[in-house]
PDB file of C-alpha atoms in Angstrom:
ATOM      1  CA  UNK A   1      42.746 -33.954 -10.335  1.00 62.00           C
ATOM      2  CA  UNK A   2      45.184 -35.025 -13.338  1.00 62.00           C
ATOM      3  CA  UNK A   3      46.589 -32.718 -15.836  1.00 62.00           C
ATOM      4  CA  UNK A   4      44.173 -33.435 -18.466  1.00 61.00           C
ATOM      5  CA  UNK A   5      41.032 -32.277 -16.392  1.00 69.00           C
ATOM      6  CA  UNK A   6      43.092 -29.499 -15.454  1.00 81.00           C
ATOM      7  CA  UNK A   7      43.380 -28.117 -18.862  1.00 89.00           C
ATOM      8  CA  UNK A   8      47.179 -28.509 -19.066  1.00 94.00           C
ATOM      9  CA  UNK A   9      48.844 -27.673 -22.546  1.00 93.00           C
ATOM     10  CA  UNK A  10      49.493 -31.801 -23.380  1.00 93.00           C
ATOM     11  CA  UNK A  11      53.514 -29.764 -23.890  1.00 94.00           C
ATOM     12  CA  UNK A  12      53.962 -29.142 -20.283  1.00 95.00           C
ATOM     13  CA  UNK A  13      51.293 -32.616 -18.341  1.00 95.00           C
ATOM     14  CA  UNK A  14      54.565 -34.457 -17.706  1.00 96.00           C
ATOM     15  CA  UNK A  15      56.297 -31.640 -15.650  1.00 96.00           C
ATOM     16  CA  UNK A  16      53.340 -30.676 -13.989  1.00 97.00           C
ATOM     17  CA  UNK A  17      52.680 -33.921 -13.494  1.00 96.00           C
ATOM     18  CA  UNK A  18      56.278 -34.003 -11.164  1.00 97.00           C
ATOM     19  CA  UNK A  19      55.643 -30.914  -9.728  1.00 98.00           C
ATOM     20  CA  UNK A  20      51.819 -32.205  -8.839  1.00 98.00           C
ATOM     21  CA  UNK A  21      53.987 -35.246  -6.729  1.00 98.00           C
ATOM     22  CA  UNK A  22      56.291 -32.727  -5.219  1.00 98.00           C
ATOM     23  CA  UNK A  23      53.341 -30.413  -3.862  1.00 98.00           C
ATOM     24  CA  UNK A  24      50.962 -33.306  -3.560  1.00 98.00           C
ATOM     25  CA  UNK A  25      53.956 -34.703  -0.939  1.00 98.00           C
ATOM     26  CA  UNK A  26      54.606 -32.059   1.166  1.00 98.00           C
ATOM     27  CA  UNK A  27      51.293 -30.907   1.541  1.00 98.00           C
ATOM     28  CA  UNK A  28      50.314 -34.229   2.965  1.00 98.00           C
ATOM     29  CA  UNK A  29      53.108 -34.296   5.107  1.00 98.00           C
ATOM     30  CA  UNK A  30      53.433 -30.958   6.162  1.00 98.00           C
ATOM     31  CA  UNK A  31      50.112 -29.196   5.400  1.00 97.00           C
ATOM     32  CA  UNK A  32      46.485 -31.012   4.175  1.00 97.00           C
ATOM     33  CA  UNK A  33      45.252 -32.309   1.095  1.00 96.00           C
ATOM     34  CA  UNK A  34      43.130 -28.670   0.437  1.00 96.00           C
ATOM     35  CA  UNK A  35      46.825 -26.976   0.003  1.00 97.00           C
ATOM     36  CA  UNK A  36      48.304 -29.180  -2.265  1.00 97.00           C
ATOM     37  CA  UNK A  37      44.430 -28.793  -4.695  1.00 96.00           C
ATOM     38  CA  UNK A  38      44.655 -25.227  -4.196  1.00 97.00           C
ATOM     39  CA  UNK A  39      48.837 -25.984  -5.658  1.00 98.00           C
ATOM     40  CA  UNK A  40      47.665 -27.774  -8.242  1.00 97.00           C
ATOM     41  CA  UNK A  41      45.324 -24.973  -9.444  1.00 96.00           C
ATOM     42  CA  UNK A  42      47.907 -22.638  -9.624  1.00 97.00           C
ATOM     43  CA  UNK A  43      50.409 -24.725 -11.139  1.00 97.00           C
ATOM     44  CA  UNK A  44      47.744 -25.631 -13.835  1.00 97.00           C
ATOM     45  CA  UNK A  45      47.003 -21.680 -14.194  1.00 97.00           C
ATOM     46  CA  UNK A  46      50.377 -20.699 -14.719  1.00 97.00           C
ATOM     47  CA  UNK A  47      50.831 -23.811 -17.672  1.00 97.00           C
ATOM     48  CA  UNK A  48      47.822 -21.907 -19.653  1.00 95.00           C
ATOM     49  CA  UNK A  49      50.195 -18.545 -19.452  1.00 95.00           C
ATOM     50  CA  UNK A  50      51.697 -17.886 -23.060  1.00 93.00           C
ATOM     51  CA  UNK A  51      54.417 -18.490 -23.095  1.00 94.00           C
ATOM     52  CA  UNK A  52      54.180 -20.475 -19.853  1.00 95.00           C
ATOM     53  CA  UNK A  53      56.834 -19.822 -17.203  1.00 96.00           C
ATOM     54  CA  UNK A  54      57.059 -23.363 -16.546  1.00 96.00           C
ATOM     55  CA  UNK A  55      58.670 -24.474 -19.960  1.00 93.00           C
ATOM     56  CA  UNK A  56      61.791 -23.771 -18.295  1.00 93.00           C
ATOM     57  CA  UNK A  57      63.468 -23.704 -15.097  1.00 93.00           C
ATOM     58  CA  UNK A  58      63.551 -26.389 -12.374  1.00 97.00           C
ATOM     59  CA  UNK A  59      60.355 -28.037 -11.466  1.00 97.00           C
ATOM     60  CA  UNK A  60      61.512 -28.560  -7.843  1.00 98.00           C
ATOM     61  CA  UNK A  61      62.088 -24.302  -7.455  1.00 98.00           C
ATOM     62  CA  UNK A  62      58.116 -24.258  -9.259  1.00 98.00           C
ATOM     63  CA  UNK A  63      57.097 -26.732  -6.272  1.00 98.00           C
ATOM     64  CA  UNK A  64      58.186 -24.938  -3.721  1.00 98.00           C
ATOM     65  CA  UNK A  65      57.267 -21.627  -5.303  1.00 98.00           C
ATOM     66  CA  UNK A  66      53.317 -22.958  -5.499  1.00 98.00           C
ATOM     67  CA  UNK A  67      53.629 -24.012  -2.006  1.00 98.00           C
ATOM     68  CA  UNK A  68      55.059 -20.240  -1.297  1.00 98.00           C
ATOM     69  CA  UNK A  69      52.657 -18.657  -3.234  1.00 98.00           C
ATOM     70  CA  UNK A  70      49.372 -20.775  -2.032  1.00 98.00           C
ATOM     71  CA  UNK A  71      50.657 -20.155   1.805  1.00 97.00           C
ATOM     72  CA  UNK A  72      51.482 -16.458   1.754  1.00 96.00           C
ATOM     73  CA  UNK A  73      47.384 -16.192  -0.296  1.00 95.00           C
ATOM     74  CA  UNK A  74      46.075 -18.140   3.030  1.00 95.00           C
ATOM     75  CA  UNK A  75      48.380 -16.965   5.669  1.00 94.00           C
ATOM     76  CA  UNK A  76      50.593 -19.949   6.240  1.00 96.00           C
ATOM     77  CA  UNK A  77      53.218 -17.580   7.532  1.00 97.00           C
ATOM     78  CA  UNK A  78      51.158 -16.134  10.413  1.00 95.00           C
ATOM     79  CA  UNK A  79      51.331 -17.866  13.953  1.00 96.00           C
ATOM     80  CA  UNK A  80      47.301 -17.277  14.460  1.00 93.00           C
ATOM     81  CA  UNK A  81      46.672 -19.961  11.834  1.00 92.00           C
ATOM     82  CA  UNK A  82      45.921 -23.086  12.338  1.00 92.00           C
ATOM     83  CA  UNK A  83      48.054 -24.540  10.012  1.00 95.00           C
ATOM     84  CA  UNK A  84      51.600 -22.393  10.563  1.00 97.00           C
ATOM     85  CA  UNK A  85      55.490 -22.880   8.855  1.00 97.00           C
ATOM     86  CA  UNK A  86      57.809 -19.946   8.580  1.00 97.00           C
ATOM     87  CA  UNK A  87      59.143 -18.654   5.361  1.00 96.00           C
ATOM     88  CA  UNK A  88      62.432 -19.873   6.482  1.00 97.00           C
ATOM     89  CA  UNK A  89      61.118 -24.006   7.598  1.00 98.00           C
ATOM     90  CA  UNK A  90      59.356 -24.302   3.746  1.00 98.00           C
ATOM     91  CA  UNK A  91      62.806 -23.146   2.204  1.00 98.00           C
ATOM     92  CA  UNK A  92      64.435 -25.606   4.723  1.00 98.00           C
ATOM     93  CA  UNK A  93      62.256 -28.256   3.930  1.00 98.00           C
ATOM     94  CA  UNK A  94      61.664 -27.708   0.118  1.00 98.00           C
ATOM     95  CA  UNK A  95      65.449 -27.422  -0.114  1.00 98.00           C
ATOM     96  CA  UNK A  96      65.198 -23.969  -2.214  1.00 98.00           C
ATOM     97  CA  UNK A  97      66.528 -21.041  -0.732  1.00 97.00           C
ATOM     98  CA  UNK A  98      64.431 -18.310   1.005  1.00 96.00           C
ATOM     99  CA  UNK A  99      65.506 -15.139  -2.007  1.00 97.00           C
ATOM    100  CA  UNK A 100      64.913 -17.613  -4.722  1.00 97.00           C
ATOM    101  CA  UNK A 101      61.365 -18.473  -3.356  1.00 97.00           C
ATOM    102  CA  UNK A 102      60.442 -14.812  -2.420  1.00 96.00           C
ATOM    103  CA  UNK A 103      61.615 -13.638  -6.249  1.00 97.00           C
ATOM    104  CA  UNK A 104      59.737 -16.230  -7.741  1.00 97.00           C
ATOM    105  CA  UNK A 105      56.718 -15.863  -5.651  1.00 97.00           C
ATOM    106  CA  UNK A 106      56.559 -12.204  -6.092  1.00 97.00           C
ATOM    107  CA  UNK A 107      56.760 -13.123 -10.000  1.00 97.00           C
ATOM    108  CA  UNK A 108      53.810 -15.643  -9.952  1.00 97.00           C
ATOM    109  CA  UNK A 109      51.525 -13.680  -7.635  1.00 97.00           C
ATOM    110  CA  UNK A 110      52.562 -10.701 -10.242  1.00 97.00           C
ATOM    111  CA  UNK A 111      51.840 -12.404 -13.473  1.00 97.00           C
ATOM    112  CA  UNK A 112      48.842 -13.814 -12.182  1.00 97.00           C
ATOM    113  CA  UNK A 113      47.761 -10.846 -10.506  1.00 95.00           C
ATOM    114  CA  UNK A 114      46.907 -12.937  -6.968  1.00 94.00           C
ATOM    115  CA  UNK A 115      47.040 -11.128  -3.436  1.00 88.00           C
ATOM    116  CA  UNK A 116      45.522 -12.228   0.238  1.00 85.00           C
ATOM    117  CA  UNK A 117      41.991 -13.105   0.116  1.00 81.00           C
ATOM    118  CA  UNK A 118      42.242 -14.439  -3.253  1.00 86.00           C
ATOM    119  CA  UNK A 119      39.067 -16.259  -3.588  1.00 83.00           C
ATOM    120  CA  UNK A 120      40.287 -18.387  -6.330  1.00 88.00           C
ATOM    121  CA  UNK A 121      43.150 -19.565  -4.419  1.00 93.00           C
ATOM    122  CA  UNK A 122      41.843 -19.855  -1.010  1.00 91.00           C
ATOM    123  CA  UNK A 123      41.065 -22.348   1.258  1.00 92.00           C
ATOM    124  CA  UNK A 124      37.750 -23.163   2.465  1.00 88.00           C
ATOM    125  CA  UNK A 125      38.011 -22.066   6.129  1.00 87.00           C
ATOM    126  CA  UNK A 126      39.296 -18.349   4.857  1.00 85.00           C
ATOM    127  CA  UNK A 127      36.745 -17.636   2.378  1.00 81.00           C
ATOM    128  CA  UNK A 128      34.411 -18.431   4.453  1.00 80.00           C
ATOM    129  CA  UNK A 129      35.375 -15.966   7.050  1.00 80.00           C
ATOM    130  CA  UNK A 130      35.882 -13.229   4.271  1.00 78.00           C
ATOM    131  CA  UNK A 131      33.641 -10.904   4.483  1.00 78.00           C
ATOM    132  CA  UNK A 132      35.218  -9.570   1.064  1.00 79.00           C
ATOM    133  CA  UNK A 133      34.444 -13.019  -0.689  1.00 80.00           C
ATOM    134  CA  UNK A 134      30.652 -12.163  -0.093  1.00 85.00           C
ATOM    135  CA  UNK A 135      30.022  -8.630  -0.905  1.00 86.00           C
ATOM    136  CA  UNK A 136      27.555  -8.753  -3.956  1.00 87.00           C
ATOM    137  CA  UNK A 137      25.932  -5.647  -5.979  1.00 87.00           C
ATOM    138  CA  UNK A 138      22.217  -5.988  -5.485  1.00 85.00           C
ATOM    139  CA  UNK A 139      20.025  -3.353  -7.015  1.00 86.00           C
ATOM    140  CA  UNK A 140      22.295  -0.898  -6.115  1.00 90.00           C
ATOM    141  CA  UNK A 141      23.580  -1.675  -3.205  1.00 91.00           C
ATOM    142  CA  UNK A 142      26.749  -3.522  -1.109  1.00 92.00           C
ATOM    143  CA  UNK A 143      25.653  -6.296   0.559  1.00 91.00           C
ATOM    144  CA  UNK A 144      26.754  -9.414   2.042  1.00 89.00           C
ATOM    145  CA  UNK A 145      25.094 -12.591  -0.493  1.00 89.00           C
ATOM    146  CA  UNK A 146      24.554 -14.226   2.681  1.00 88.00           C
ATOM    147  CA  UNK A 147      21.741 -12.371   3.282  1.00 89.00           C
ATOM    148  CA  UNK A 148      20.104 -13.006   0.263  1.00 90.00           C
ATOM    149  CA  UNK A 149      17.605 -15.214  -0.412  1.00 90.00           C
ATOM    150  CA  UNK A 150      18.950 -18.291  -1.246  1.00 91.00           C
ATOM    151  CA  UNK A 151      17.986 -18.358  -4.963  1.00 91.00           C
ATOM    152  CA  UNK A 152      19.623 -15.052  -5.791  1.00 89.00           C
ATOM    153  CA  UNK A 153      22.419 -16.726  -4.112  1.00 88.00           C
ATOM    154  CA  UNK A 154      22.179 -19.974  -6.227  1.00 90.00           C
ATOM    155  CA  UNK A 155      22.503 -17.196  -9.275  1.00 89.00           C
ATOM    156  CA  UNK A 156      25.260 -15.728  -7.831  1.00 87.00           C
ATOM    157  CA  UNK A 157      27.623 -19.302  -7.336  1.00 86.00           C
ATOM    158  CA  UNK A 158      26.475 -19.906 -10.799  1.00 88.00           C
ATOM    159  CA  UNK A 159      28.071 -16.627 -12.165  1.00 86.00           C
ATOM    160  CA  UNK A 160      31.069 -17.102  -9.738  1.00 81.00           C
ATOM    161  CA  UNK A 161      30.433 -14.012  -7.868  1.00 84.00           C
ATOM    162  CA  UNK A 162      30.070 -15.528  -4.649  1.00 84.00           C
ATOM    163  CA  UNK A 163      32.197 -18.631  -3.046  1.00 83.00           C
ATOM    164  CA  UNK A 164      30.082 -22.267  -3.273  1.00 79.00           C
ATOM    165  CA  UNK A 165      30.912 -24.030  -0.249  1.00 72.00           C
ATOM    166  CA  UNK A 166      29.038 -26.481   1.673  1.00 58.00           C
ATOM    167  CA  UNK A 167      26.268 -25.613   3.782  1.00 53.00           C
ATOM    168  CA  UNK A 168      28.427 -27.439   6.218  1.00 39.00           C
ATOM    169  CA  UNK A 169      31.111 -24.915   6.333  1.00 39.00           C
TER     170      UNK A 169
END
């Protein structure tokens, strides 16, 4: 998705523009395509901060932090996954060191207030094995919007209380 339909200040589309090729890379080489969109969304968010931590600083250190960020949100550090790099192989390969990725990670997930599970910033596969994503208030109650009736449902992806994935998934 370019810059433009990402709703990228027109001040900072160039840079994120670079840092959409740096994520976009590695993420095809190292990860999938679903881990360099769920990059781009955060790099996108973080342009629409005022003032936007990406005015300054190197755009290769806000790759790699994206790719940090994005893979400590789905687990990317944890052998169990299917997808799996340590900490230590995405400084390696990025080429930024492990501290500077960890500070500026613990910055981004800080100003933008992100943790584990973070259905924004989650790939398909986890959200849909969340049973966090899907707990919905229903006339009172807790309950999983699975096991709703599909219009309620429907009303709930609308108001973006409740992940839209495929049937598929």
């Amino acid at each position: 998705m370019p810059a433009k339909l990402l709703q990228i200040p027109e001040s900072l589309r160039d840079d994120c523009e670079e840092i959409f090729k740096l994520t976009d890379a590695f993420s095809a080489e190292h990860l999938d395509a679903e881990y360099g969109q769920l990059c781009r969304k955060l790099i996108a968010k973080l342009a629409r901060k005022r003032p936007s931590p990406l005015a300054r600083g190197d755009l290769r250190i806000w790759a790699a932090t994206a790719l940090y960020v994005i893979g400590g949100i789905n687990f990317l550090f944890d052998r169990a996954q299917d997808i799996f790099m340590t900490g230590d192989q995405l400084s390696e390969l990025t080429g930024v060191s492990k501290s500077t990725l960890s500070n500026k990670a613990k910055q981004v997930r800080e100003l933008l207030k992100v943790q584990h599970f973070d259905p924004e910033f989650s790939r398909r596969k986890l959200l849909a094995n969340n049973p966090i994503a899907w707990m919905v208030e229903f006339n009172g109650v807790i309950v999983d919007a699975r096991a709703l009736p599909p219009e309620v449902q429907a009303d709930a992806r609308r108001r973006g209380l409740i992940p839209d994935l495929p049937d598929s998934e």
